PDB file of C-alpha atoms in Angstrom:
ATOM      1  CA  MET Z   1      76.001 155.613 -23.229  1.00  0.00           C
ATOM      2  CA  PHE Z   2      79.389 154.246 -22.244  1.00  0.00           C
ATOM      3  CA  GLY Z   3      78.420 151.766 -19.502  1.00  0.00           C
ATOM      4  CA  GLY Z   4      81.642 151.637 -17.493  1.00  0.00           C
ATOM      5  CA  THR Z   5      82.765 148.988 -15.029  1.00  0.00           C
ATOM      6  CA  LEU Z   6      84.854 149.318 -11.890  1.00  0.00           C
ATOM      7  CA  CYS Z   7      87.830 147.300 -10.752  1.00  0.00           C
ATOM      8  CA  GLY Z   8      89.971 146.824  -7.666  1.00  0.00           C
ATOM      9  CA  LEU Z   9      90.377 149.544  -5.086  1.00  0.00           C
ATOM     10  CA  ALA Z  10      88.685 152.052  -7.377  1.00  0.00           C
ATOM     11  CA  ALA Z  11      85.413 150.235  -6.759  1.00  0.00           C
ATOM     12  CA  PHE Z  12      86.028 150.312  -3.012  1.00  0.00           C
ATOM     13  CA  VAL Z  13      86.851 154.017  -3.006  1.00  0.00           C
ATOM     14  CA  LEU Z  14      83.708 154.754  -4.997  1.00  0.00           C
ATOM     15  CA  ALA Z  15      81.594 152.603  -2.685  1.00  0.00           C
ATOM     16  CA  ILE Z  16      82.827 154.607   0.306  1.00  0.00           C
ATOM     17  CA  LEU Z  17      82.077 157.911  -1.412  1.00  0.00           C
ATOM     18  CA  LEU Z  18      78.623 156.827  -2.490  1.00  0.00           C
ATOM     19  CA  ALA Z  19      77.720 155.578   0.971  1.00  0.00           C
ATOM     20  CA  SER Z  20      78.656 158.975   2.334  1.00  0.00           C
ATOM     21  CA  PRO Z  21      76.117 161.656   3.083  1.00  0.00           C
ATOM     22  CA  THR Z  22      73.931 162.889   0.298  1.00  0.00           C
ATOM     23  CA  SER Z  23      71.668 165.809  -0.433  1.00  0.00           C
ATOM     24  CA  ALA Z  24      68.347 166.132  -2.164  1.00  0.00           C
ATOM     25  CA  GLN Z  25      69.556 167.355  -5.576  1.00  0.00           C
ATOM     26  CA  PRO Z  26      72.843 167.641  -7.501  1.00  0.00           C
ATOM     27  CA  MET Z  27      74.492 171.055  -7.820  1.00  0.00           C
ATOM     28  CA  THR Z  28      74.783 172.949 -11.100  1.00  0.00           C
ATOM     29  CA  GLN Z  29      76.412 176.299 -11.832  1.00  0.00           C
ATOM     30  CA  ASN Z  30      73.129 178.215 -12.069  1.00  0.00           C
ATOM     31  CA  LEU Z  31      71.982 176.981  -8.646  1.00  0.00           C
ATOM     32  CA  GLU Z  32      74.678 178.889  -6.738  1.00  0.00           C
ATOM     33  CA  PRO Z  33      72.964 181.759  -4.884  1.00  0.00           C
ATOM     34  CA  GLY Z  34      74.014 185.223  -5.960  1.00  0.00           C
ATOM     35  CA  ILE Z  35      75.913 184.328  -9.136  1.00  0.00           C
ATOM     36  CA  SER Z  36      73.103 183.797 -11.645  1.00  0.00           C
ATOM     37  CA  GLY Z  37      74.293 185.214 -14.971  1.00  0.00           C
ATOM     38  CA  ALA Z  38      77.797 185.841 -13.588  1.00  0.00           C
ATOM     39  CA  ARG Z  39      80.990 184.232 -14.764  1.00  0.00           C
ATOM     40  CA  PRO Z  40      81.176 180.654 -13.413  1.00  0.00           C
ATOM     41  CA  LEU Z  41      83.361 180.215 -10.352  1.00  0.00           C
ATOM     42  CA  ALA Z  42      86.788 178.756 -11.099  1.00  0.00           C
ATOM     43  CA  PHE Z  43      89.999 177.959  -9.246  1.00  0.00           C
ATOM     44  CA  ASP Z  44      92.746 180.556  -9.581  1.00  0.00           C
ATOM     45  CA  VAL Z  45      95.408 177.854 -10.014  1.00  0.00           C
ATOM     46  CA  ALA Z  46      94.906 174.158 -10.789  1.00  0.00           C
ATOM     47  CA  SER Z  47      97.088 171.192 -11.707  1.00  0.00           C
ATOM     48  CA  ILE Z  48      95.882 167.758 -12.850  1.00  0.00           C
ATOM     49  CA  ARG Z  49      98.121 164.713 -13.157  1.00  0.00           C
ATOM     50  CA  GLU Z  50      97.264 161.107 -13.906  1.00  0.00           C
ATOM     51  CA  ASN Z  51      98.442 158.878 -11.072  1.00  0.00           C
ATOM     52  CA  ARG Z  52      99.949 155.735 -12.558  1.00  0.00           C
ATOM     53  CA  SER Z  53     100.728 154.039  -9.238  1.00  0.00           C
ATOM     54  CA  GLY Z  54      97.503 152.039  -9.531  1.00  0.00           C
ATOM     55  CA  PHE Z  55      94.939 151.045  -6.942  1.00  0.00           C
ATOM     56  CA  SER Z  56      96.830 148.018  -5.614  1.00  0.00           C
ATOM     57  CA  ALA Z  57      98.346 147.917  -2.138  1.00  0.00           C
ATOM     58  CA  SER Z  58     101.590 149.311  -3.569  1.00  0.00           C
ATOM     59  CA  GLY Z  59      99.873 152.331  -5.139  1.00  0.00           C
ATOM     60  CA  ASP Z  60      99.425 155.776  -3.611  1.00  0.00           C
ATOM     61  CA  LYS Z  61      96.689 155.692  -0.982  1.00  0.00           C
ATOM     62  CA  PRO Z  62      93.663 157.629  -2.289  1.00  0.00           C
ATOM     63  CA  HIS Z  63      92.951 160.657  -0.130  1.00  0.00           C
ATOM     64  CA  SER Z  64      91.778 164.260  -0.179  1.00  0.00           C
ATOM     65  CA  ASN Z  65      92.449 167.163   2.158  1.00  0.00           C
ATOM     66  CA  PHE Z  66      88.778 167.428   3.145  1.00  0.00           C
ATOM     67  CA  PRO Z  67      85.696 165.185   2.876  1.00  0.00           C
ATOM     68  CA  ILE Z  68      84.402 165.083  -0.705  1.00  0.00           C
ATOM     69  CA  GLY Z  69      81.134 163.316  -0.010  1.00  0.00           C
ATOM     70  CA  SER Z  70      77.971 165.269  -0.708  1.00  0.00           C
ATOM     71  CA  ASP Z  71      77.267 166.467   2.813  1.00  0.00           C
ATOM     72  CA  ASP Z  72      77.976 170.012   3.989  1.00  0.00           C
ATOM     73  CA  SER Z  73      80.783 169.274   6.470  1.00  0.00           C
ATOM     74  CA  TYR Z  74      83.928 171.147   5.545  1.00  0.00           C
ATOM     75  CA  ALA Z  75      86.995 172.027   7.604  1.00  0.00           C
ATOM     76  CA  PRO Z  76      88.541 175.202   6.091  1.00  0.00           C
ATOM     77  CA  THR Z  77      91.709 174.564   4.086  1.00  0.00           C
ATOM     78  CA  GLY Z  78      92.660 178.132   3.226  1.00  0.00           C
ATOM     79  CA  GLY Z  79      91.199 177.720  -0.240  1.00  0.00           C
ATOM     80  CA  GLU Z  80      93.348 174.696  -1.070  1.00  0.00           C
ATOM     81  CA  PHE Z  81      91.956 171.585  -2.746  1.00  0.00           C
ATOM     82  CA  SER Z  82      94.313 168.616  -2.758  1.00  0.00           C
ATOM     83  CA  ALA Z  83      93.445 165.043  -3.724  1.00  0.00           C
ATOM     84  CA  THR Z  84      95.599 162.071  -4.653  1.00  0.00           C
ATOM     85  CA  ASN Z  85      94.882 158.968  -6.737  1.00  0.00           C
ATOM     86  CA  LEU Z  86      91.106 159.234  -6.844  1.00  0.00           C
ATOM     87  CA  PRO Z  87      89.143 157.910  -9.833  1.00  0.00           C
ATOM     88  CA  LEU Z  88      87.686 160.728 -11.905  1.00  0.00           C
ATOM     89  CA  ILE Z  89      84.156 159.591 -11.065  1.00  0.00           C
ATOM     90  CA  SER Z  90      84.754 160.649  -7.452  1.00  0.00           C
ATOM     91  CA  TYR Z  91      85.541 164.231  -8.550  1.00  0.00           C
ATOM     92  CA  ILE Z  92      82.362 164.280 -10.646  1.00  0.00           C
ATOM     93  CA  ILE Z  93      80.338 163.021  -7.675  1.00  0.00           C
ATOM     94  CA  PHE Z  94      81.839 165.784  -5.537  1.00  0.00           C
ATOM     95  CA  ALA Z  95      81.350 168.511  -8.149  1.00  0.00           C
ATOM     96  CA  TYR Z  96      77.685 167.716  -8.838  1.00  0.00           C
ATOM     97  CA  LYS Z  97      76.756 166.602  -5.333  1.00  0.00           C
ATOM     98  CA  ILE Z  98      75.644 163.251  -6.715  1.00  0.00           C
ATOM     99  CA  THR Z  99      73.560 161.183  -4.336  1.00  0.00           C
ATOM    100  CA  THR Z 100      73.213 157.453  -3.966  1.00  0.00           C
ATOM    101  CA  ASN Z 101      69.723 158.036  -5.364  1.00  0.00           C
ATOM    102  CA  ASN Z 102      71.071 158.868  -8.813  1.00  0.00           C
ATOM    103  CA  ARG Z 103      74.517 157.261  -9.007  1.00  0.00           C
ATOM    104  CA  ASP Z 104      73.732 154.275 -11.263  1.00  0.00           C
ATOM    105  CA  ALA Z 105      72.656 156.382 -14.235  1.00  0.00           C
ATOM    106  CA  LEU Z 106      75.780 158.513 -13.872  1.00  0.00           C
ATOM    107  CA  ILE Z 107      78.096 155.492 -13.757  1.00  0.00           C
ATOM    108  CA  ALA Z 108      76.393 153.942 -16.784  1.00  0.00           C
ATOM    109  CA  SER Z 109      77.074 157.123 -18.778  1.00  0.00           C
ATOM    110  CA  VAL Z 110      80.889 157.167 -18.446  1.00  0.00           C
ATOM    111  CA  PRO Z 111      83.691 155.074 -20.009  1.00  0.00           C
ATOM    112  CA  ASP Z 112      85.762 152.638 -17.959  1.00  0.00           C
ATOM    113  CA  TRP Z 113      88.777 154.931 -17.562  1.00  0.00           C
ATOM    114  CA  VAL Z 114      86.651 157.472 -15.665  1.00  0.00           C
ATOM    115  CA  LEU Z 115      85.994 154.779 -13.057  1.00  0.00           C
ATOM    116  CA  ASN Z 116      89.372 153.068 -12.953  1.00  0.00           C
ATOM    117  CA  ASP Z 117      92.157 155.614 -13.649  1.00  0.00           C
ATOM    118  CA  GLY Z 118      93.498 157.620 -10.728  1.00  0.00           C
ATOM    119  CA  TYR Z 119      94.122 161.373 -10.843  1.00  0.00           C
ATOM    120  CA  ASN Z 120      95.856 163.883  -8.578  1.00  0.00           C
ATOM    121  CA  ILE Z 121      94.312 167.355  -8.441  1.00  0.00           C
ATOM    122  CA  GLU Z 122      95.956 170.335  -6.753  1.00  0.00           C
ATOM    123  CA  ALA Z 123      93.951 173.556  -6.915  1.00  0.00           C
ATOM    124  CA  ARG Z 124      93.619 176.844  -5.087  1.00  0.00           C
ATOM    125  CA  THR Z 125      91.190 179.737  -4.843  1.00  0.00           C
ATOM    126  CA  ASP Z 126      91.906 183.198  -3.444  1.00  0.00           C
ATOM    127  CA  ILE Z 127      88.315 183.544  -2.198  1.00  0.00           C
ATOM    128  CA  GLU Z 128      88.335 184.074   1.547  1.00  0.00           C
ATOM    129  CA  ASP Z 129      85.964 181.851   3.514  1.00  0.00           C
ATOM    130  CA  VAL Z 130      85.192 179.756   0.425  1.00  0.00           C
ATOM    131  CA  THR Z 131      82.259 177.413   1.014  1.00  0.00           C
ATOM    132  CA  LYS Z 132      82.132 173.746   0.122  1.00  0.00           C
ATOM    133  CA  ASP Z 133      79.452 174.358  -2.504  1.00  0.00           C
ATOM    134  CA  GLN Z 134      81.625 177.063  -4.065  1.00  0.00           C
ATOM    135  CA  MET Z 135      84.424 174.498  -4.244  1.00  0.00           C
ATOM    136  CA  ARG Z 136      81.990 172.176  -6.023  1.00  0.00           C
ATOM    137  CA  LEU Z 137      81.237 174.844  -8.622  1.00  0.00           C
ATOM    138  CA  MET Z 138      84.949 175.439  -9.138  1.00  0.00           C
ATOM    139  CA  MET Z 139      85.419 171.714  -9.653  1.00  0.00           C
ATOM    140  CA  GLN Z 140      82.627 171.759 -12.242  1.00  0.00           C
ATOM    141  CA  SER Z 141      84.514 174.481 -14.123  1.00  0.00           C
ATOM    142  CA  LEU Z 142      87.799 172.581 -13.860  1.00  0.00           C
ATOM    143  CA  LEU Z 143      86.279 169.347 -15.164  1.00  0.00           C
ATOM    144  CA  ALA Z 144      84.654 171.179 -18.056  1.00  0.00           C
ATOM    145  CA  ASP Z 145      87.916 172.951 -18.930  1.00  0.00           C
ATOM    146  CA  ARG Z 146      90.431 170.116 -18.582  1.00  0.00           C
ATOM    147  CA  PHE Z 147      88.278 167.035 -19.260  1.00  0.00           C
ATOM    148  CA  LYS Z 148      85.742 168.694 -21.598  1.00  0.00           C
ATOM    149  CA  LEU Z 149      83.032 167.315 -19.331  1.00  0.00           C
ATOM    150  CA  ALA Z 150      79.487 168.029 -20.487  1.00  0.00           C
ATOM    151  CA  VAL Z 151      76.405 166.791 -18.602  1.00  0.00           C
ATOM    152  CA  HIS Z 152      72.659 167.159 -18.704  1.00  0.00           C
ATOM    153  CA  HIS Z 153      69.862 166.576 -16.196  1.00  0.00           C
ATOM    154  CA  GLU Z 154      67.235 163.976 -16.970  1.00  0.00           C
ATOM    155  CA  GLN Z 155      63.966 163.467 -15.110  1.00  0.00           C
ATOM    156  CA  ARG Z 156      62.894 159.829 -14.804  1.00  0.00           C
ATOM    157  CA  ASP Z 157      59.825 158.272 -13.221  1.00  0.00           C
ATOM    158  CA  VAL Z 158      61.209 155.328 -11.242  1.00  0.00           C
ATOM    159  CA  PRO Z 159      60.277 153.011  -8.360  1.00  0.00           C
ATOM    160  CA  VAL Z 160      61.379 154.467  -5.021  1.00  0.00           C
ATOM    161  CA  PHE Z 161      61.029 153.979  -1.308  1.00  0.00           C
ATOM    162  CA  ALA Z 162      59.333 156.795   0.578  1.00  0.00           C
ATOM    163  CA  ALA Z 163      60.691 157.345   4.092  1.00  0.00           C
ATOM    164  CA  ILE Z 164      57.872 158.130   6.524  1.00  0.00           C
ATOM    165  CA  LEU Z 165      57.640 158.265  10.313  1.00  0.00           C
ATOM    166  CA  GLU Z 166      56.392 155.008  11.820  1.00  0.00           C
ATOM    167  CA  LEU Z 167      54.236 157.067  14.200  1.00  0.00           C
ATOM    168  CA  PRO Z 168      53.367 160.624  13.091  1.00  0.00           C
ATOM    169  CA  GLY Z 169      55.307 163.200  15.081  1.00  0.00           C
ATOM    170  CA  LYS Z 170      57.308 160.603  17.021  1.00  0.00           C
ATOM    171  CA  LEU Z 171      61.072 160.136  16.562  1.00  0.00           C
ATOM    172  CA  GLY Z 172      62.970 156.950  17.275  1.00  0.00           C
ATOM    173  CA  PRO Z 173      65.404 156.807  20.228  1.00  0.00           C
ATOM    174  CA  GLN Z 174      68.440 157.388  18.002  1.00  0.00           C
ATOM    175  CA  LEU Z 175      67.062 160.387  16.095  1.00  0.00           C
ATOM    176  CA  ARG Z 176      66.743 163.812  17.700  1.00  0.00           C
ATOM    177  CA  LYS Z 177      66.306 167.460  16.773  1.00  0.00           C
ATOM    178  CA  HIS Z 178      69.707 169.145  16.764  1.00  0.00           C
ATOM    179  CA  SER Z 179      70.270 171.595  19.617  1.00  0.00           C
ATOM    180  CA  PRO Z 180      72.166 174.776  18.703  1.00  0.00           C
ATOM    181  CA  ASP Z 181      74.046 174.376  21.998  1.00  0.00           C
ATOM    182  CA  ALA Z 182      75.279 170.866  21.180  1.00  0.00           C
ATOM    183  CA  PRO Z 183      79.064 170.531  20.822  1.00  0.00           C
ATOM    184  CA  CYS Z 184      80.434 169.505  17.449  1.00  0.00           C
ATOM    185  CA  SER Z 185      83.706 169.056  15.597  1.00  0.00           C
ATOM    186  CA  GLN Z 186      84.604 169.055  11.931  1.00  0.00           C
ATOM    187  CA  PRO Z 187      85.319 165.575  10.524  1.00  0.00           C
ATOM    188  CA  ILE Z 188      88.932 164.663   9.777  1.00  0.00           C
ATOM    189  CA  SER Z 189      89.254 164.354   6.040  1.00  0.00           C
ATOM    190  CA  ALA Z 190      92.652 162.779   5.505  1.00  0.00           C
ATOM    191  CA  PRO Z 191      92.432 158.973   5.741  1.00  0.00           C
ATOM    192  CA  GLN Z 192      93.689 157.443   8.933  1.00  0.00           C
ATOM    193  CA  SER Z 193      94.808 153.856   9.333  1.00  0.00           C
ATOM    194  CA  GLY Z 194      92.040 151.571   8.096  1.00  0.00           C
ATOM    195  CA  THR Z 195      90.038 154.271   6.340  1.00  0.00           C
ATOM    196  CA  SER Z 196      89.738 155.378   2.737  1.00  0.00           C
ATOM    197  CA  ALA Z 197      89.515 158.486   0.615  1.00  0.00           C
ATOM    198  CA  GLY Z 198      86.840 160.995   1.457  1.00  0.00           C
ATOM    199  CA  THR Z 199      85.812 159.288   4.693  1.00  0.00           C
ATOM    200  CA  THR Z 200      85.993 160.591   8.224  1.00  0.00           C
ATOM    201  CA  SER Z 201      87.802 159.050  11.131  1.00  0.00           C
ATOM    202  CA  SER Z 202      85.876 157.796  14.170  1.00  0.00           C
ATOM    203  CA  PRO Z 203      84.397 160.871  15.862  1.00  0.00           C
ATOM    204  CA  THR Z 204      83.815 161.283  19.542  1.00  0.00           C
ATOM    205  CA  THR Z 205      80.285 160.767  20.784  1.00  0.00           C
ATOM    206  CA  ASP Z 206      78.234 162.447  23.450  1.00  0.00           C
ATOM    207  CA  PRO Z 207      76.965 160.539  26.499  1.00  0.00           C
ATOM    208  CA  ALA Z 208      73.840 159.471  24.578  1.00  0.00           C
ATOM    209  CA  GLY Z 209      75.937 157.929  21.792  1.00  0.00           C
ATOM    210  CA  PHE Z 210      75.323 160.595  19.128  1.00  0.00           C
ATOM    211  CA  PRO Z 211      78.394 161.534  17.061  1.00  0.00           C
ATOM    212  CA  VAL Z 212      79.913 164.934  17.785  1.00  0.00           C
ATOM    213  CA  VAL Z 213      80.184 166.171  14.216  1.00  0.00           C
ATOM    214  CA  CYS Z 214      79.150 169.460  12.548  1.00  0.00           C
ATOM    215  CA  GLY Z 215      76.691 169.435   9.675  1.00  0.00           C
ATOM    216  CA  GLY Z 216      77.733 166.109   8.229  1.00  0.00           C
ATOM    217  CA  PHE Z 217      78.107 162.363   8.561  1.00  0.00           C
ATOM    218  CA  ALA Z 218      80.545 160.172  10.449  1.00  0.00           C
ATOM    219  CA  ASN Z 219      81.163 157.083   8.311  1.00  0.00           C
ATOM    220  CA  TYR Z 220      83.333 155.263  10.802  1.00  0.00           C
ATOM    221  CA  MET Z 221      81.854 154.722  14.243  1.00  0.00           C
ATOM    222  CA  ARG Z 222      82.588 151.798  16.498  1.00  0.00           C
ATOM    223  CA  PRO Z 223      79.652 149.318  16.223  1.00  0.00           C
ATOM    224  CA  ILE Z 224      78.039 147.809  19.286  1.00  0.00           C
ATOM    225  CA  ALA Z 225      78.388 144.180  18.150  1.00  0.00           C
ATOM    226  CA  PRO Z 226      80.548 142.038  15.839  1.00  0.00           C
ATOM    227  CA  TYR Z 227      79.769 142.275  12.108  1.00  0.00           C
ATOM    228  CA  HIS Z 228      77.624 145.396  12.622  1.00  0.00           C
ATOM    229  CA  ARG Z 229      78.030 148.812  11.045  1.00  0.00           C
ATOM    230  CA  ARG Z 230      77.359 152.057  12.882  1.00  0.00           C
ATOM    231  CA  PHE Z 231      76.733 155.268  10.969  1.00  0.00           C
ATOM    232  CA  GLY Z 232      75.547 158.677  12.093  1.00  0.00           C
ATOM    233  CA  GLY Z 233      75.735 162.418  11.774  1.00  0.00           C
ATOM    234  CA  GLY Z 234      75.106 165.742  13.415  1.00  0.00           C
ATOM    235  CA  ASN Z 235      72.941 168.713  12.421  1.00  0.00           C
ATOM    236  CA  VAL Z 236      71.922 167.104   9.110  1.00  0.00           C
ATOM    237  CA  SER Z 237      68.675 167.706   7.235  1.00  0.00           C
ATOM    238  CA  MET Z 238      66.261 164.794   6.886  1.00  0.00           C
ATOM    239  CA  ALA Z 239      66.524 165.053   3.091  1.00  0.00           C
ATOM    240  CA  THR Z 240      70.265 164.458   3.421  1.00  0.00           C
ATOM    241  CA  ILE Z 241      69.855 161.640   5.941  1.00  0.00           C
ATOM    242  CA  VAL Z 242      67.206 159.894   3.851  1.00  0.00           C
ATOM    243  CA  GLY Z 243      69.278 160.395   0.709  1.00  0.00           C
ATOM    244  CA  SER Z 244      72.000 158.185   2.185  1.00  0.00           C
ATOM    245  CA  PHE Z 245      69.697 155.201   2.777  1.00  0.00           C
ATOM    246  CA  SER Z 246      69.851 153.761  -0.731  1.00  0.00           C
ATOM    247  CA  GLY Z 247      73.615 153.294  -0.583  1.00  0.00           C
ATOM    248  CA  LEU Z 248      73.871 152.344   3.086  1.00  0.00           C
ATOM    249  CA  GLY Z 249      71.165 149.701   2.882  1.00  0.00           C
ATOM    250  CA  LYS Z 250      71.953 148.547  -0.669  1.00  0.00           C
ATOM    251  CA  LEU Z 251      68.277 149.085  -1.428  1.00  0.00           C
ATOM    252  CA  ARG Z 252      68.631 149.180  -5.237  1.00  0.00           C
ATOM    253  CA  ARG Z 253      66.230 152.077  -5.597  1.00  0.00           C
ATOM    254  CA  PRO Z 254      66.150 155.754  -4.553  1.00  0.00           C
ATOM    255  CA  VAL Z 255      64.694 156.829  -1.218  1.00  0.00           C
ATOM    256  CA  VAL Z 256      62.727 160.089  -0.916  1.00  0.00           C
ATOM    257  CA  ASP Z 257      61.985 162.008   2.258  1.00  0.00           C
ATOM    258  CA  GLN Z 258      58.332 162.153   3.279  1.00  0.00           C
ATOM    259  CA  THR Z 259      58.886 162.489   7.046  1.00  0.00           C
ATOM    260  CA  GLY Z 260      57.771 166.120   7.100  1.00  0.00           C
ATOM    261  CA  LEU Z 261      60.670 166.939   9.443  1.00  0.00           C
ATOM    262  CA  THR Z 262      62.479 170.246   8.902  1.00  0.00           C
ATOM    263  CA  GLY Z 263      65.713 171.653  10.269  1.00  0.00           C
ATOM    264  CA  GLY Z 264      68.803 169.783  11.432  1.00  0.00           C
ATOM    265  CA  TYR Z 265      68.878 166.393  13.165  1.00  0.00           C
ATOM    266  CA  ASP Z 266      71.383 164.210  14.984  1.00  0.00           C
ATOM    267  CA  PHE Z 267      71.217 160.445  14.580  1.00  0.00           C
ATOM    268  CA  PHE Z 268      73.092 157.185  14.663  1.00  0.00           C
ATOM    269  CA  LEU Z 269      72.144 153.843  13.166  1.00  0.00           C
ATOM    270  CA  ASP Z 270      73.581 150.448  14.129  1.00  0.00           C
ATOM    271  CA  TYR Z 271      72.689 147.489  11.908  1.00  0.00           C
ATOM    272  CA  LEU Z 272      73.834 144.179  10.461  1.00  0.00           C
ATOM    273  CA  PRO Z 273      74.797 144.781   6.799  1.00  0.00           C
ATOM    274  CA  ASP Z 274      73.879 142.268   4.129  1.00  0.00           C
ATOM    275  CA  PRO Z 275      76.820 140.019   3.220  1.00  0.00           C
ATOM    276  CA  PRO Z 276      78.574 140.452  -0.156  1.00  0.00           C
ATOM    277  CA  PRO Z 277      77.084 138.481  -3.086  1.00  0.00           C
ATOM    278  CA  GLY Z 278      77.823 134.775  -2.759  1.00  0.00           C
ATOM    279  CA  LYS Z 279      78.672 135.104   0.951  1.00  0.00           C
ATOM    280  CA  GLU Z 280      76.721 134.255   4.082  1.00  0.00           C
ATOM    281  CA  LEU Z 281      76.646 135.942   7.451  1.00  0.00           C
ATOM    282  CA  PRO Z 282      78.647 134.183  10.190  1.00  0.00           C
ATOM    283  CA  ALA Z 283      76.596 131.834  12.336  1.00  0.00           C
ATOM    284  CA  ASP Z 284      77.050 134.034  15.412  1.00  0.00           C
ATOM    285  CA  ALA Z 285      75.971 137.260  13.654  1.00  0.00           C
ATOM    286  CA  SER Z 286      72.754 138.742  15.009  1.00  0.00           C
ATOM    287  CA  GLY Z 287      70.927 142.036  15.023  1.00  0.00           C
ATOM    288  CA  PRO Z 288      68.529 144.101  12.913  1.00  0.00           C
ATOM    289  CA  ASP Z 289      69.069 144.488   9.184  1.00  0.00           C
ATOM    290  CA  PHE Z 290      69.144 147.991   7.731  1.00  0.00           C
ATOM    291  CA  VAL Z 291      65.384 148.332   7.188  1.00  0.00           C
ATOM    292  CA  GLY Z 292      64.635 146.900  10.633  1.00  0.00           C
ATOM    293  CA  ALA Z 293      67.113 149.262  12.286  1.00  0.00           C
ATOM    294  CA  LEU Z 294      65.440 152.240  10.608  1.00  0.00           C
ATOM    295  CA  ARG Z 295      62.136 151.355  12.221  1.00  0.00           C
ATOM    296  CA  VAL Z 296      63.433 150.474  15.698  1.00  0.00           C
ATOM    297  CA  GLU Z 297      66.203 153.060  16.060  1.00  0.00           C
ATOM    298  CA  LEU Z 298      65.052 156.047  13.995  1.00  0.00           C
ATOM    299  CA  GLY Z 299      61.296 155.460  13.893  1.00  0.00           C
ATOM    300  CA  ILE Z 300      61.326 155.531  10.071  1.00  0.00           C
ATOM    301  CA  ARG Z 301      59.489 153.120   7.778  1.00  0.00           C
ATOM    302  CA  LEU Z 302      60.057 152.605   4.041  1.00  0.00           C
ATOM    303  CA  VAL Z 303      57.079 152.220   1.713  1.00  0.00           C
ATOM    304  CA  HIS Z 304      57.002 151.408  -2.017  1.00  0.00           C
ATOM    305  CA  GLN Z 305      56.081 154.270  -4.346  1.00  0.00           C
ATOM    306  CA  ARG Z 306      56.999 155.804  -7.705  1.00  0.00           C
ATOM    307  CA  SER Z 307      58.528 159.247  -8.031  1.00  0.00           C
ATOM    308  CA  THR Z 308      60.345 161.510 -10.481  1.00  0.00           C
ATOM    309  CA  ILE Z 309      64.081 161.598  -9.778  1.00  0.00           C
ATOM    310  CA  ASP Z 310      66.618 163.994 -11.289  1.00  0.00           C
ATOM    311  CA  PHE Z 311      69.623 162.198 -12.809  1.00  0.00           C
ATOM    312  CA  VAL Z 312      72.905 163.702 -14.000  1.00  0.00           C
ATOM    313  CA  ILE Z 313      74.040 162.107 -17.272  1.00  0.00           C
ATOM    314  CA  VAL Z 314      77.476 162.567 -18.864  1.00  0.00           C
ATOM    315  CA  ASP Z 315      77.229 163.546 -22.544  1.00  0.00           C
ATOM    316  CA  HIS Z 316      80.934 163.965 -23.251  1.00  0.00           C
ATOM    317  CA  ILE Z 317      84.276 163.551 -21.468  1.00  0.00           C
ATOM    318  CA  GLU Z 318      87.915 163.380 -22.615  1.00  0.00           C
ATOM    319  CA  ARG Z 319      91.227 162.569 -20.999  1.00  0.00           C
ATOM    320  CA  PRO Z 320      92.671 165.714 -19.454  1.00  0.00           C
ATOM    321  CA  SER Z 321      94.395 168.465 -21.377  1.00  0.00           C
ATOM    322  CA  ALA Z 322      97.901 169.603 -20.390  1.00  0.00           C
ATOM    323  CA  ASN Z 323      98.236 171.801 -17.288  1.00  0.00           C
TER     324      ASN Z 323
END
């Protein structure tokens, strides 16, 4: 194990990515439908360059041409993948669909440079209507080819929170079954003023306050009160929604879905985040904490359990080969 540590803006970029939407399990090449036993998907053209501008204010602003969190939202880019000054760990998270449930083991398995050195990646595929998961598989191939990345999956029995409905069959006021007639828009992937790599800009909302976004999360929504955070999504599975809780609430353990809800859901959550270590909330800050907001707003309660979680562990990685 390498046991890397993060520094500066790299840590902030990673925090944003890890608080982004998640899915139930990481992706691997043999999970892609229809290509079992076939040659792994790969970009037709790819260029990798270390970005030496650093993560300070004077460095290149980290960004990508579409959201690289682990949700399914994806605005078509004509098969182009373009990202600037992201730490390599963020590309690994994208490629393997790493969730906040299994991030710590991944981070502990990589050397410091994977967390703290920025890289630009320009790549293209000729596949028409390429999906986001296909792009992930192509990124897996690229990382294996240029960085000699090798990983394995490891099952661990760990303490978790189980997300259950507070009242069986009853949803909270800010959680609803997605209607196929509901309007939606793809999230904007390029960072706007005040945002960071891989995040979406503030989406519009419908009259009930739900974000108008397709199949993904909106990380930046205007909160209802000072010091609050508002987060939501549209047409997202409960496994994906629940998978985001560990990072959003800084819960320090995975969260597994036991709501029994199937299909897509819209939701938004407004809560008072915990202050950074060593800091206190302002005297005038008020409102529910993350766990309290889950119960009141979404009708979801967290209970202590143990469960087997799948972790992705890095076995080997090298600095990139020449283009």
